[in-house]
């Protein structure tokens, strides 16, 4: 009789263990999947779709399912608007409200759904002027006049406060790569650099066919500081498949926050 009772207890304990294991498996499969599911999307102009997942911004190269109907926050320039429906037609986003009235977005910059911490500021991209000569020479003091000319012709800059000190810094890109030149007497190189209170800092450098280009500047993660969205390696028109990086000011320096992650 004692042996039978002992075995019965063991069977009960075994049943409890199996039940606990089953509950654990269900918890892991269901709740972990839920925690890693998409929290929302960001559409940057007409060339970039980010899915915010696992605390990362993952590039999506195809239209997400169900993208047509969401609660959208849309930035037309710096004007914040709301939309209910969206459609990507002829390589361009279109938005409508609850009553299917067109949401005017002549200067569409960013749209988001599921993410409420985004903020934007006004900025303008500018080209080279003679005041930039001293900064070019500090970044790359080339003796090759052809290369120097390419740096000047490709130079793009933007004045924006990236470090939150209420004073604009100037963010630059320039490159000695050119589509029209096949053989040159130097190795093409591209730079992303910043001038902060007269001091020049190179943030990133790439060699070969990987020029940088400033795509957008806005607060991506809601920390109160603007991040720079920079394309890398775009040689012609930007597409959903190209590489887009995020740069930020953190711990006293300007640095890469996230390299391109393509789904």
PDB file of C-alpha atoms in Angstrom:
ATOM      1  CA  UNK A   1       0.000   0.000   0.000  1.00  0.00           C
ATOM      2  CA  UNK A   2       2.872   2.392   0.895  1.00  0.00           C
ATOM      3  CA  UNK A   3       4.493   1.841  -2.495  1.00  0.00           C
ATOM      4  CA  UNK A   4       1.202   2.580  -4.291  1.00  0.00           C
ATOM      5  CA  UNK A   5       0.745   5.875  -2.376  1.00  0.00           C
ATOM      6  CA  UNK A   6       4.330   6.854  -3.158  1.00  0.00           C
ATOM      7  CA  UNK A   7       3.848   6.226  -6.867  1.00  0.00           C
ATOM      8  CA  UNK A   8       0.598   8.150  -6.868  1.00  0.00           C
ATOM      9  CA  UNK A   9       2.327  11.130  -5.275  1.00  0.00           C
ATOM     10  CA  UNK A  10       5.034  10.936  -7.877  1.00  0.00           C
ATOM     11  CA  UNK A  11       2.441  10.919 -10.628  1.00  0.00           C
ATOM     12  CA  UNK A  12       0.770  13.993  -9.133  1.00  0.00           C
ATOM     13  CA  UNK A  13       4.116  15.783  -8.867  1.00  0.00           C
ATOM     14  CA  UNK A  14       4.965  14.774 -12.439  1.00  0.00           C
ATOM     15  CA  UNK A  15       1.608  16.126 -13.601  1.00  0.00           C
ATOM     16  CA  UNK A  16       2.253  19.429 -11.850  1.00  0.00           C
ATOM     17  CA  UNK A  17       5.715  19.669 -13.421  1.00  0.00           C
ATOM     18  CA  UNK A  18       4.311  18.961 -16.893  1.00  0.00           C
ATOM     19  CA  UNK A  19       1.606  21.584 -16.337  1.00  0.00           C
ATOM     20  CA  UNK A  20       4.158  24.184 -15.271  1.00  0.00           C
ATOM     21  CA  UNK A  21       6.342  23.402 -18.269  1.00  0.00           C
ATOM     22  CA  UNK A  22       3.338  23.740 -20.556  1.00  0.00           C
ATOM     23  CA  UNK A  23       2.403  27.095 -19.041  1.00  0.00           C
ATOM     24  CA  UNK A  24       6.004  28.271 -19.418  1.00  0.00           C
ATOM     25  CA  UNK A  25       6.101  27.258 -23.085  1.00  0.00           C
ATOM     26  CA  UNK A  26       2.808  29.070 -23.741  1.00  0.00           C
ATOM     27  CA  UNK A  27       4.113  32.167 -21.937  1.00  0.00           C
ATOM     28  CA  UNK A  28       7.361  32.193 -23.917  1.00  0.00           C
ATOM     29  CA  UNK A  29       5.706  31.616 -27.270  1.00  0.00           C
ATOM     30  CA  UNK A  30       2.840  34.065 -26.784  1.00  0.00           C
ATOM     31  CA  UNK A  31       4.215  36.861 -24.670  1.00  0.00           C
ATOM     32  CA  UNK A  32       7.706  36.860 -26.125  1.00  0.00           C
ATOM     33  CA  UNK A  33       6.231  37.048 -29.625  1.00  0.00           C
ATOM     34  CA  UNK A  34       4.033  39.885 -28.451  1.00  0.00           C
ATOM     35  CA  UNK A  35       6.970  41.761 -26.919  1.00  0.00           C
ATOM     36  CA  UNK A  36       9.005  41.475 -30.110  1.00  0.00           C
ATOM     37  CA  UNK A  37       6.187  42.410 -32.440  1.00  0.00           C
ATOM     38  CA  UNK A  38       6.160  45.665 -34.317  1.00  0.00           C
ATOM     39  CA  UNK A  39       5.367  48.743 -32.260  1.00  0.00           C
ATOM     40  CA  UNK A  40       4.853  50.994 -35.246  1.00  0.00           C
ATOM     41  CA  UNK A  41       6.145  52.414 -38.504  1.00  0.00           C
ATOM     42  CA  UNK A  42       7.872  55.570 -39.689  1.00  0.00           C
ATOM     43  CA  UNK A  43       7.713  56.657 -43.316  1.00  0.00           C
ATOM     44  CA  UNK A  44      10.468  59.119 -44.209  1.00  0.00           C
ATOM     45  CA  UNK A  45       9.622  61.004 -47.385  1.00  0.00           C
ATOM     46  CA  UNK A  46       9.031  58.554 -50.247  1.00  0.00           C
ATOM     47  CA  UNK A  47      12.207  56.514 -49.921  1.00  0.00           C
ATOM     48  CA  UNK A  48      12.357  54.983 -46.435  1.00  0.00           C
ATOM     49  CA  UNK A  49      10.054  52.805 -44.326  1.00  0.00           C
ATOM     50  CA  UNK A  50      11.105  51.884 -40.810  1.00  0.00           C
ATOM     51  CA  UNK A  51       9.444  49.280 -38.633  1.00  0.00           C
ATOM     52  CA  UNK A  52      10.216  49.882 -34.962  1.00  0.00           C
ATOM     53  CA  UNK A  53      10.912  46.437 -33.551  1.00  0.00           C
ATOM     54  CA  UNK A  54      12.973  45.245 -30.585  1.00  0.00           C
ATOM     55  CA  UNK A  55      14.126  48.822 -29.968  1.00  0.00           C
ATOM     56  CA  UNK A  56      15.568  49.023 -33.482  1.00  0.00           C
ATOM     57  CA  UNK A  57      14.444  50.758 -36.652  1.00  0.00           C
ATOM     58  CA  UNK A  58      14.342  48.040 -39.293  1.00  0.00           C
ATOM     59  CA  UNK A  59      14.093  49.057 -42.954  1.00  0.00           C
ATOM     60  CA  UNK A  60      11.167  47.530 -44.803  1.00  0.00           C
ATOM     61  CA  UNK A  61      11.650  47.133 -48.548  1.00  0.00           C
ATOM     62  CA  UNK A  62       8.012  46.343 -49.350  1.00  0.00           C
ATOM     63  CA  UNK A  63       4.741  47.915 -48.280  1.00  0.00           C
ATOM     64  CA  UNK A  64       3.632  46.434 -44.911  1.00  0.00           C
ATOM     65  CA  UNK A  65       0.327  44.571 -44.822  1.00  0.00           C
ATOM     66  CA  UNK A  66      -2.603  46.682 -43.715  1.00  0.00           C
ATOM     67  CA  UNK A  67      -0.704  49.908 -44.227  1.00  0.00           C
ATOM     68  CA  UNK A  68      -3.731  51.533 -45.858  1.00  0.00           C
ATOM     69  CA  UNK A  69      -5.661  52.025 -42.596  1.00  0.00           C
ATOM     70  CA  UNK A  70      -4.003  53.366 -39.431  1.00  0.00           C
ATOM     71  CA  UNK A  71      -4.003  56.425 -37.228  1.00  0.00           C
ATOM     72  CA  UNK A  72      -1.232  58.485 -38.820  1.00  0.00           C
ATOM     73  CA  UNK A  73       0.694  61.485 -37.598  1.00  0.00           C
ATOM     74  CA  UNK A  74       1.892  63.310 -40.694  1.00  0.00           C
ATOM     75  CA  UNK A  75       4.400  66.150 -40.929  1.00  0.00           C
ATOM     76  CA  UNK A  76       3.866  68.476 -43.860  1.00  0.00           C
ATOM     77  CA  UNK A  77       6.977  70.565 -43.412  1.00  0.00           C
ATOM     78  CA  UNK A  78       6.741  71.415 -39.700  1.00  0.00           C
ATOM     79  CA  UNK A  79       2.927  71.300 -39.680  1.00  0.00           C
ATOM     80  CA  UNK A  80       1.583  68.312 -37.770  1.00  0.00           C
ATOM     81  CA  UNK A  81      -1.522  66.707 -39.288  1.00  0.00           C
ATOM     82  CA  UNK A  82      -3.643  63.627 -38.677  1.00  0.00           C
ATOM     83  CA  UNK A  83      -4.721  61.033 -41.217  1.00  0.00           C
ATOM     84  CA  UNK A  84      -6.622  57.767 -41.191  1.00  0.00           C
ATOM     85  CA  UNK A  85      -5.789  56.242 -44.564  1.00  0.00           C
ATOM     86  CA  UNK A  86      -2.623  56.113 -46.638  1.00  0.00           C
ATOM     87  CA  UNK A  87      -1.621  54.762 -50.019  1.00  0.00           C
ATOM     88  CA  UNK A  88       1.688  54.638 -51.851  1.00  0.00           C
ATOM     89  CA  UNK A  89       0.951  55.452 -55.492  1.00  0.00           C
ATOM     90  CA  UNK A  90       3.456  56.287 -58.230  1.00  0.00           C
ATOM     91  CA  UNK A  91       6.301  56.339 -55.692  1.00  0.00           C
ATOM     92  CA  UNK A  92       4.507  58.891 -53.537  1.00  0.00           C
ATOM     93  CA  UNK A  93       2.512  58.784 -50.285  1.00  0.00           C
ATOM     94  CA  UNK A  94      -1.069  60.045 -50.209  1.00  0.00           C
ATOM     95  CA  UNK A  95      -3.124  60.536 -47.046  1.00  0.00           C
ATOM     96  CA  UNK A  96      -6.853  60.904 -46.261  1.00  0.00           C
ATOM     97  CA  UNK A  97      -8.847  61.680 -43.119  1.00  0.00           C
ATOM     98  CA  UNK A  98     -11.762  59.696 -41.620  1.00  0.00           C
ATOM     99  CA  UNK A  99     -14.138  61.045 -44.260  1.00  0.00           C
ATOM    100  CA  UNK A 100     -11.738  60.267 -47.125  1.00  0.00           C
ATOM    101  CA  UNK A 101     -10.873  63.929 -47.611  1.00  0.00           C
ATOM    102  CA  UNK A 102      -7.403  64.500 -48.954  1.00  0.00           C
ATOM    103  CA  UNK A 103      -4.865  65.567 -46.321  1.00  0.00           C
ATOM    104  CA  UNK A 104      -2.783  68.213 -48.053  1.00  0.00           C
ATOM    105  CA  UNK A 105       0.901  67.253 -47.837  1.00  0.00           C
ATOM    106  CA  UNK A 106       2.700  69.277 -50.476  1.00  0.00           C
ATOM    107  CA  UNK A 107       5.861  69.259 -48.354  1.00  0.00           C
ATOM    108  CA  UNK A 108       5.517  65.750 -46.913  1.00  0.00           C
ATOM    109  CA  UNK A 109       8.435  64.784 -44.706  1.00  0.00           C
ATOM    110  CA  UNK A 110       7.462  62.111 -42.201  1.00  0.00           C
ATOM    111  CA  UNK A 111       4.483  59.978 -41.247  1.00  0.00           C
ATOM    112  CA  UNK A 112       4.250  57.624 -38.306  1.00  0.00           C
ATOM    113  CA  UNK A 113       1.786  55.193 -36.793  1.00  0.00           C
ATOM    114  CA  UNK A 114       2.062  53.632 -33.352  1.00  0.00           C
ATOM    115  CA  UNK A 115       4.888  55.998 -32.377  1.00  0.00           C
ATOM    116  CA  UNK A 116       4.024  59.277 -30.652  1.00  0.00           C
ATOM    117  CA  UNK A 117       7.427  60.673 -29.634  1.00  0.00           C
ATOM    118  CA  UNK A 118       8.579  62.015 -32.999  1.00  0.00           C
ATOM    119  CA  UNK A 119       9.180  65.746 -33.403  1.00  0.00           C
ATOM    120  CA  UNK A 120      10.610  67.829 -36.224  1.00  0.00           C
ATOM    121  CA  UNK A 121      12.230  71.202 -36.789  1.00  0.00           C
ATOM    122  CA  UNK A 122      12.627  73.355 -39.849  1.00  0.00           C
ATOM    123  CA  UNK A 123      15.891  73.081 -41.748  1.00  0.00           C
ATOM    124  CA  UNK A 124      17.307  73.794 -45.191  1.00  0.00           C
ATOM    125  CA  UNK A 125      20.025  71.983 -47.075  1.00  0.00           C
ATOM    126  CA  UNK A 126      22.640  74.340 -48.487  1.00  0.00           C
ATOM    127  CA  UNK A 127      25.537  73.970 -50.915  1.00  0.00           C
ATOM    128  CA  UNK A 128      29.189  74.971 -50.811  1.00  0.00           C
ATOM    129  CA  UNK A 129      30.354  78.533 -50.367  1.00  0.00           C
ATOM    130  CA  UNK A 130      33.860  79.928 -49.888  1.00  0.00           C
ATOM    131  CA  UNK A 131      33.467  79.976 -46.099  1.00  0.00           C
ATOM    132  CA  UNK A 132      33.609  76.178 -46.194  1.00  0.00           C
ATOM    133  CA  UNK A 133      37.153  76.087 -47.611  1.00  0.00           C
ATOM    134  CA  UNK A 134      38.792  76.102 -44.185  1.00  0.00           C
ATOM    135  CA  UNK A 135      36.673  73.187 -43.016  1.00  0.00           C
ATOM    136  CA  UNK A 136      37.325  71.148 -46.154  1.00  0.00           C
ATOM    137  CA  UNK A 137      41.070  71.565 -45.701  1.00  0.00           C
ATOM    138  CA  UNK A 138      40.862  70.497 -42.052  1.00  0.00           C
ATOM    139  CA  UNK A 139      38.988  67.320 -43.020  1.00  0.00           C
ATOM    140  CA  UNK A 140      41.015  66.469 -46.139  1.00  0.00           C
ATOM    141  CA  UNK A 141      43.884  68.730 -47.138  1.00  0.00           C
ATOM    142  CA  UNK A 142      44.219  67.278 -50.629  1.00  0.00           C
ATOM    143  CA  UNK A 143      46.713  68.589 -53.173  1.00  0.00           C
ATOM    144  CA  UNK A 144      44.711  67.121 -56.038  1.00  0.00           C
ATOM    145  CA  UNK A 145      42.687  69.953 -57.546  1.00  0.00           C
ATOM    146  CA  UNK A 146      40.271  67.580 -59.253  1.00  0.00           C
ATOM    147  CA  UNK A 147      39.513  65.918 -55.926  1.00  0.00           C
ATOM    148  CA  UNK A 148      39.152  69.295 -54.212  1.00  0.00           C
ATOM    149  CA  UNK A 149      36.692  70.400 -56.880  1.00  0.00           C
ATOM    150  CA  UNK A 150      34.628  67.270 -56.332  1.00  0.00           C
ATOM    151  CA  UNK A 151      34.559  67.915 -52.598  1.00  0.00           C
ATOM    152  CA  UNK A 152      33.246  71.427 -53.231  1.00  0.00           C
ATOM    153  CA  UNK A 153      30.713  70.384 -55.863  1.00  0.00           C
ATOM    154  CA  UNK A 154      29.308  67.569 -53.715  1.00  0.00           C
ATOM    155  CA  UNK A 155      29.272  69.460 -50.418  1.00  0.00           C
ATOM    156  CA  UNK A 156      25.886  69.718 -48.693  1.00  0.00           C
ATOM    157  CA  UNK A 157      25.352  71.231 -45.252  1.00  0.00           C
ATOM    158  CA  UNK A 158      22.563  71.937 -42.801  1.00  0.00           C
ATOM    159  CA  UNK A 159      22.382  74.187 -39.744  1.00  0.00           C
ATOM    160  CA  UNK A 160      20.576  72.369 -36.931  1.00  0.00           C
ATOM    161  CA  UNK A 161      20.845  72.023 -33.159  1.00  0.00           C
ATOM    162  CA  UNK A 162      21.832  68.389 -32.596  1.00  0.00           C
ATOM    163  CA  UNK A 163      23.280  68.608 -29.084  1.00  0.00           C
ATOM    164  CA  UNK A 164      20.433  70.523 -27.444  1.00  0.00           C
ATOM    165  CA  UNK A 165      22.425  73.628 -26.478  1.00  0.00           C
ATOM    166  CA  UNK A 166      20.053  75.967 -28.364  1.00  0.00           C
ATOM    167  CA  UNK A 167      22.855  76.818 -30.783  1.00  0.00           C
ATOM    168  CA  UNK A 168      22.963  75.453 -34.318  1.00  0.00           C
ATOM    169  CA  UNK A 169      25.787  73.219 -35.419  1.00  0.00           C
ATOM    170  CA  UNK A 170      26.545  72.700 -39.118  1.00  0.00           C
ATOM    171  CA  UNK A 171      26.415  69.143 -40.401  1.00  0.00           C
ATOM    172  CA  UNK A 172      28.292  68.463 -43.662  1.00  0.00           C
ATOM    173  CA  UNK A 173      28.630  65.741 -46.247  1.00  0.00           C
ATOM    174  CA  UNK A 174      31.136  65.756 -49.103  1.00  0.00           C
ATOM    175  CA  UNK A 175      32.686  63.198 -51.415  1.00  0.00           C
ATOM    176  CA  UNK A 176      35.375  62.855 -54.062  1.00  0.00           C
ATOM    177  CA  UNK A 177      33.392  60.091 -55.746  1.00  0.00           C
ATOM    178  CA  UNK A 178      31.732  60.967 -59.037  1.00  0.00           C
ATOM    179  CA  UNK A 179      29.599  58.962 -61.446  1.00  0.00           C
ATOM    180  CA  UNK A 180      31.261  60.708 -64.373  1.00  0.00           C
ATOM    181  CA  UNK A 181      34.818  59.784 -63.432  1.00  0.00           C
ATOM    182  CA  UNK A 182      36.063  56.233 -63.897  1.00  0.00           C
ATOM    183  CA  UNK A 183      39.817  56.637 -63.453  1.00  0.00           C
ATOM    184  CA  UNK A 184      41.374  59.207 -61.153  1.00  0.00           C
ATOM    185  CA  UNK A 185      44.686  59.638 -59.431  1.00  0.00           C
ATOM    186  CA  UNK A 186      43.281  59.041 -55.933  1.00  0.00           C
ATOM    187  CA  UNK A 187      40.954  56.727 -54.050  1.00  0.00           C
ATOM    188  CA  UNK A 188      37.495  58.292 -53.707  1.00  0.00           C
ATOM    189  CA  UNK A 189      36.554  59.115 -50.137  1.00  0.00           C
ATOM    190  CA  UNK A 190      33.427  60.514 -48.505  1.00  0.00           C
ATOM    191  CA  UNK A 191      32.902  62.306 -45.204  1.00  0.00           C
ATOM    192  CA  UNK A 192      30.198  63.129 -42.731  1.00  0.00           C
ATOM    193  CA  UNK A 193      31.487  65.854 -40.419  1.00  0.00           C
ATOM    194  CA  UNK A 194      30.221  68.597 -38.155  1.00  0.00           C
ATOM    195  CA  UNK A 195      31.306  72.093 -37.179  1.00  0.00           C
ATOM    196  CA  UNK A 196      30.361  72.873 -33.589  1.00  0.00           C
ATOM    197  CA  UNK A 197      31.404  76.267 -32.223  1.00  0.00           C
ATOM    198  CA  UNK A 198      34.142  76.456 -34.860  1.00  0.00           C
ATOM    199  CA  UNK A 199      35.523  72.996 -34.073  1.00  0.00           C
ATOM    200  CA  UNK A 200      35.522  70.362 -36.813  1.00  0.00           C
ATOM    201  CA  UNK A 201      34.818  66.709 -36.034  1.00  0.00           C
ATOM    202  CA  UNK A 202      34.696  63.885 -38.566  1.00  0.00           C
ATOM    203  CA  UNK A 203      31.752  61.680 -37.607  1.00  0.00           C
ATOM    204  CA  UNK A 204      32.106  59.069 -40.350  1.00  0.00           C
ATOM    205  CA  UNK A 205      34.340  58.334 -43.322  1.00  0.00           C
ATOM    206  CA  UNK A 206      33.866  55.875 -46.157  1.00  0.00           C
ATOM    207  CA  UNK A 207      35.994  54.869 -49.119  1.00  0.00           C
ATOM    208  CA  UNK A 208      34.994  53.915 -52.628  1.00  0.00           C
ATOM    209  CA  UNK A 209      31.406  54.081 -53.866  1.00  0.00           C
ATOM    210  CA  UNK A 210      29.747  54.921 -50.541  1.00  0.00           C
ATOM    211  CA  UNK A 211      29.005  58.655 -50.420  1.00  0.00           C
ATOM    212  CA  UNK A 212      26.929  60.072 -47.575  1.00  0.00           C
ATOM    213  CA  UNK A 213      23.825  62.188 -48.019  1.00  0.00           C
ATOM    214  CA  UNK A 214      21.675  63.974 -45.414  1.00  0.00           C
ATOM    215  CA  UNK A 215      18.168  62.554 -45.838  1.00  0.00           C
ATOM    216  CA  UNK A 216      16.322  64.017 -42.826  1.00  0.00           C
ATOM    217  CA  UNK A 217      16.790  65.506 -39.379  1.00  0.00           C
ATOM    218  CA  UNK A 218      14.204  64.875 -36.655  1.00  0.00           C
ATOM    219  CA  UNK A 219      13.799  63.461 -33.152  1.00  0.00           C
ATOM    220  CA  UNK A 220      13.478  59.756 -33.871  1.00  0.00           C
ATOM    221  CA  UNK A 221      13.273  58.360 -30.336  1.00  0.00           C
ATOM    222  CA  UNK A 222      11.623  61.105 -28.301  1.00  0.00           C
ATOM    223  CA  UNK A 223      14.704  61.947 -26.216  1.00  0.00           C
ATOM    224  CA  UNK A 224      14.392  65.676 -26.994  1.00  0.00           C
ATOM    225  CA  UNK A 225      17.417  65.727 -29.309  1.00  0.00           C
ATOM    226  CA  UNK A 226      17.360  65.639 -33.083  1.00  0.00           C
ATOM    227  CA  UNK A 227      18.989  62.773 -34.963  1.00  0.00           C
ATOM    228  CA  UNK A 228      20.393  62.964 -38.479  1.00  0.00           C
ATOM    229  CA  UNK A 229      19.174  60.377 -40.975  1.00  0.00           C
ATOM    230  CA  UNK A 230      21.987  59.805 -43.449  1.00  0.00           C
ATOM    231  CA  UNK A 231      22.023  57.617 -46.530  1.00  0.00           C
ATOM    232  CA  UNK A 232      25.208  55.755 -47.396  1.00  0.00           C
ATOM    233  CA  UNK A 233      26.060  54.503 -50.853  1.00  0.00           C
ATOM    234  CA  UNK A 234      23.179  56.110 -52.749  1.00  0.00           C
ATOM    235  CA  UNK A 235      24.626  56.800 -56.188  1.00  0.00           C
ATOM    236  CA  UNK A 236      21.478  57.968 -57.929  1.00  0.00           C
ATOM    237  CA  UNK A 237      17.881  58.301 -56.726  1.00  0.00           C
ATOM    238  CA  UNK A 238      17.235  56.905 -53.214  1.00  0.00           C
ATOM    239  CA  UNK A 239      15.184  53.714 -52.934  1.00  0.00           C
ATOM    240  CA  UNK A 240      13.674  51.562 -50.179  1.00  0.00           C
ATOM    241  CA  UNK A 241      16.603  49.132 -50.482  1.00  0.00           C
ATOM    242  CA  UNK A 242      19.364  51.683 -49.825  1.00  0.00           C
ATOM    243  CA  UNK A 243      21.282  52.035 -46.576  1.00  0.00           C
ATOM    244  CA  UNK A 244      20.029  54.650 -44.099  1.00  0.00           C
ATOM    245  CA  UNK A 245      21.881  55.328 -40.863  1.00  0.00           C
ATOM    246  CA  UNK A 246      20.977  57.272 -37.720  1.00  0.00           C
ATOM    247  CA  UNK A 247      23.503  59.636 -36.119  1.00  0.00           C
ATOM    248  CA  UNK A 248      23.085  61.292 -32.731  1.00  0.00           C
ATOM    249  CA  UNK A 249      24.798  63.389 -30.091  1.00  0.00           C
ATOM    250  CA  UNK A 250      25.482  61.268 -27.011  1.00  0.00           C
ATOM    251  CA  UNK A 251      28.017  61.219 -24.197  1.00  0.00           C
ATOM    252  CA  UNK A 252      29.620  64.414 -25.432  1.00  0.00           C
ATOM    253  CA  UNK A 253      30.184  63.383 -29.036  1.00  0.00           C
ATOM    254  CA  UNK A 254      28.450  62.918 -32.387  1.00  0.00           C
ATOM    255  CA  UNK A 255      28.270  59.265 -33.305  1.00  0.00           C
ATOM    256  CA  UNK A 256      26.456  56.495 -35.112  1.00  0.00           C
ATOM    257  CA  UNK A 257      23.293  55.523 -33.244  1.00  0.00           C
ATOM    258  CA  UNK A 258      22.231  52.781 -35.634  1.00  0.00           C
ATOM    259  CA  UNK A 259      23.627  51.404 -38.862  1.00  0.00           C
ATOM    260  CA  UNK A 260      21.242  50.357 -41.606  1.00  0.00           C
ATOM    261  CA  UNK A 261      19.199  47.247 -40.775  1.00  0.00           C
ATOM    262  CA  UNK A 262      17.312  45.889 -43.756  1.00  0.00           C
ATOM    263  CA  UNK A 263      14.517  43.371 -43.226  1.00  0.00           C
TER     264      UNK A 263
END
